[in-house]
Amino acid sequence: MVQDNGLVNLILAAEDFSPDEFIEYHHFFRYEDNIIKKLMAHGPVLLKGGRGTGKSTLLLEANRRLNNDDNGSNALGIYLSLRHLPLLRTRGKQYEYELLKILIDKIKDVADRRYNYEFMSSPEVYDVHRSLVAFSEEIGKRIVLFFDDAAHIGREAALEEFFDVFRTLSSSKVSCKAAIYPGVTRFGTRFDIYNDATVVEINRREDQEGFGDFFYTIMQTRFSKQLAENNTSKDLSIDEMAAFLGQAVVGNVRSYVKACSTLFNSSGSIGYTKLSEALLELSRDYYWPMIEEVKLKIGIYEALIEPAQDIAELIYQHCGQKGATTCIIHRNLVNQLDKALEILEYTGFIARREVSRGMKSGGRGTRFVLNLCNLLESIPGSRLTKDVFEAWQNREGEDIQFSKNSSLASISWGELPDDQNLSILELPIEKLKKSNVFPYGITDNKLEVLRENGYDNVGDLAQATDEALMGIEGIGDRTIERFRSVLGQAIWM
């Protein structure tokens, strides 16, 4: 939460903070520091995590620390967001060309601004590599490239080209780091995931040391005013509530900030009733709309949204009856339902905790923990009582097990297309108006101005240059910044 002309704005994405606000509102504990150190060190790293787990935050902080003159760092960080429309619409050599053009422009800017150095390279991967090594030798520092938003589910056509570039640029002088989502499979024939990079997975577990302290600090930092105005009941301390909310959203930082915002949306004492209402509101107005939002962004996997919802409903139905917060799904079913399960992981419905666990019915399965917002809807009474709170807090109860012949086995889908445009790009511009799906939103007045100037759908606005938009009366730098922020949320994960 930050103040803007007296109004409180909820910022969920790290890249939407100003540099000063980023420092003020972000804290890093031992778990995060260990990841940041790996991102700053030698060697290629792939940072893997679901939506909202903090990948961008960790990349930005590693970049900030490297470039902090007070640290005396022997490396230069260059952070690059790959949220560029041409990268969604091209593949093969054309994708490589567009990627290298974006990278060259970024390096040129950093080299000129910080070192008055003229970085020169053609958009050819070996030429960029040679120029980067020359730049590194000139400034006497190792160069660390941070590629954010590098790989998404449903956009796998160009991933082989990205990882070829990633591998080729990596050397003793250049360290490449990239943020990817779980489930990325198209690394290409020349990229060996086990030898060409170290994979670091973000996985904040409720049984982790410092888990509660981390989420308590976020609450204190971003909601200090609301905490001062709201008392907790005698049975519920603030630190217990913070840790429980962190567990409820399966350790997802972005969802946690949204959960706190929902909880503090009304004044008064916070007890089990108010906490219960907040969890149910999150399930109804955040998680289920989110899966509909993701449907518009996953291309060839769009048809898997309905099966993913069916899986979620079955899991929560069975676990809700027993009040269980975890389940084990037989590995045959995990293989059968892999992409649909990945969608549920992206959207925070479930989180993978163990890859292989023995099952009572025989065989082995993957263990998942459930988000408690959706689970609360499915328990008898749909109400968070003190007993339910304590049982979930202490992770009581056995795992619900889905054998290979369970009800999940009946879920299937037809053959998926080889290629499909992102549906979000074809939607009318009005879809960018503020809503549960797009909480940032564009005002009615600005939407009308855009329509009058020929911007009829989301793709039209995404392709517009800043220069073209600046030529429209009533649109300035702040408005364009707002447009880019809304488009970033609308198009990317």
PDB file of C-alpha atoms in Angstrom, residues 14 59 74 94 145 161 193 218 239 283 313 315 362 386 393 396 431 460 469 488 490:
ATOM      1  CA  ALA A  14       7.243  -5.329  -7.634  1.00  0.00           C
ATOM      2  CA  LEU A  59      15.690 -10.299  -9.559  1.00  0.00           C
ATOM      3  CA  ASN A  74      32.719  -6.341  -8.901  1.00  0.00           C
ATOM      4  CA  GLN A  94      12.726 -13.737 -35.886  1.00  0.00           C
ATOM      5  CA  LEU A 145      21.892 -10.220 -17.162  1.00  0.00           C
ATOM      6  CA  GLU A 161      15.402 -19.873 -29.084  1.00  0.00           C
ATOM      7  CA  ILE A 193      18.780 -28.182 -17.826  1.00  0.00           C
ATOM      8  CA  ILE A 218       5.073  -7.609   5.239  1.00  0.00           C
ATOM      9  CA  ASP A 239       1.639 -12.567  14.425  1.00  0.00           C
ATOM     10  CA  SER A 283     -12.043 -17.280  -2.953  1.00  0.00           C
ATOM     11  CA  GLU A 313     -13.641 -28.596  -7.354  1.00  0.00           C
ATOM     12  CA  ILE A 315      -9.989 -31.826  -4.750  1.00  0.00           C
ATOM     13  CA  GLY A 362      -0.043 -48.678  -3.552  1.00  0.00           C
ATOM     14  CA  LYS A 386     -11.369 -21.364  16.517  1.00  0.00           C
ATOM     15  CA  GLN A 393      -2.612 -23.797  11.837  1.00  0.00           C
ATOM     16  CA  GLU A 396      -3.594 -31.606  11.699  1.00  0.00           C
ATOM     17  CA  LYS A 431     -12.052  -5.084 -21.114  1.00  0.00           C
ATOM     18  CA  ASP A 460      -4.115  -2.302 -30.796  1.00  0.00           C
ATOM     19  CA  LEU A 469       0.036   7.806 -27.866  1.00  0.00           C
ATOM     20  CA  GLY A 488       1.366  -5.621 -18.300  1.00  0.00           C
ATOM     21  CA  ALA A 490      -3.642  -7.899 -18.767  1.00  0.00           C
TER      22      ALA A 490
END
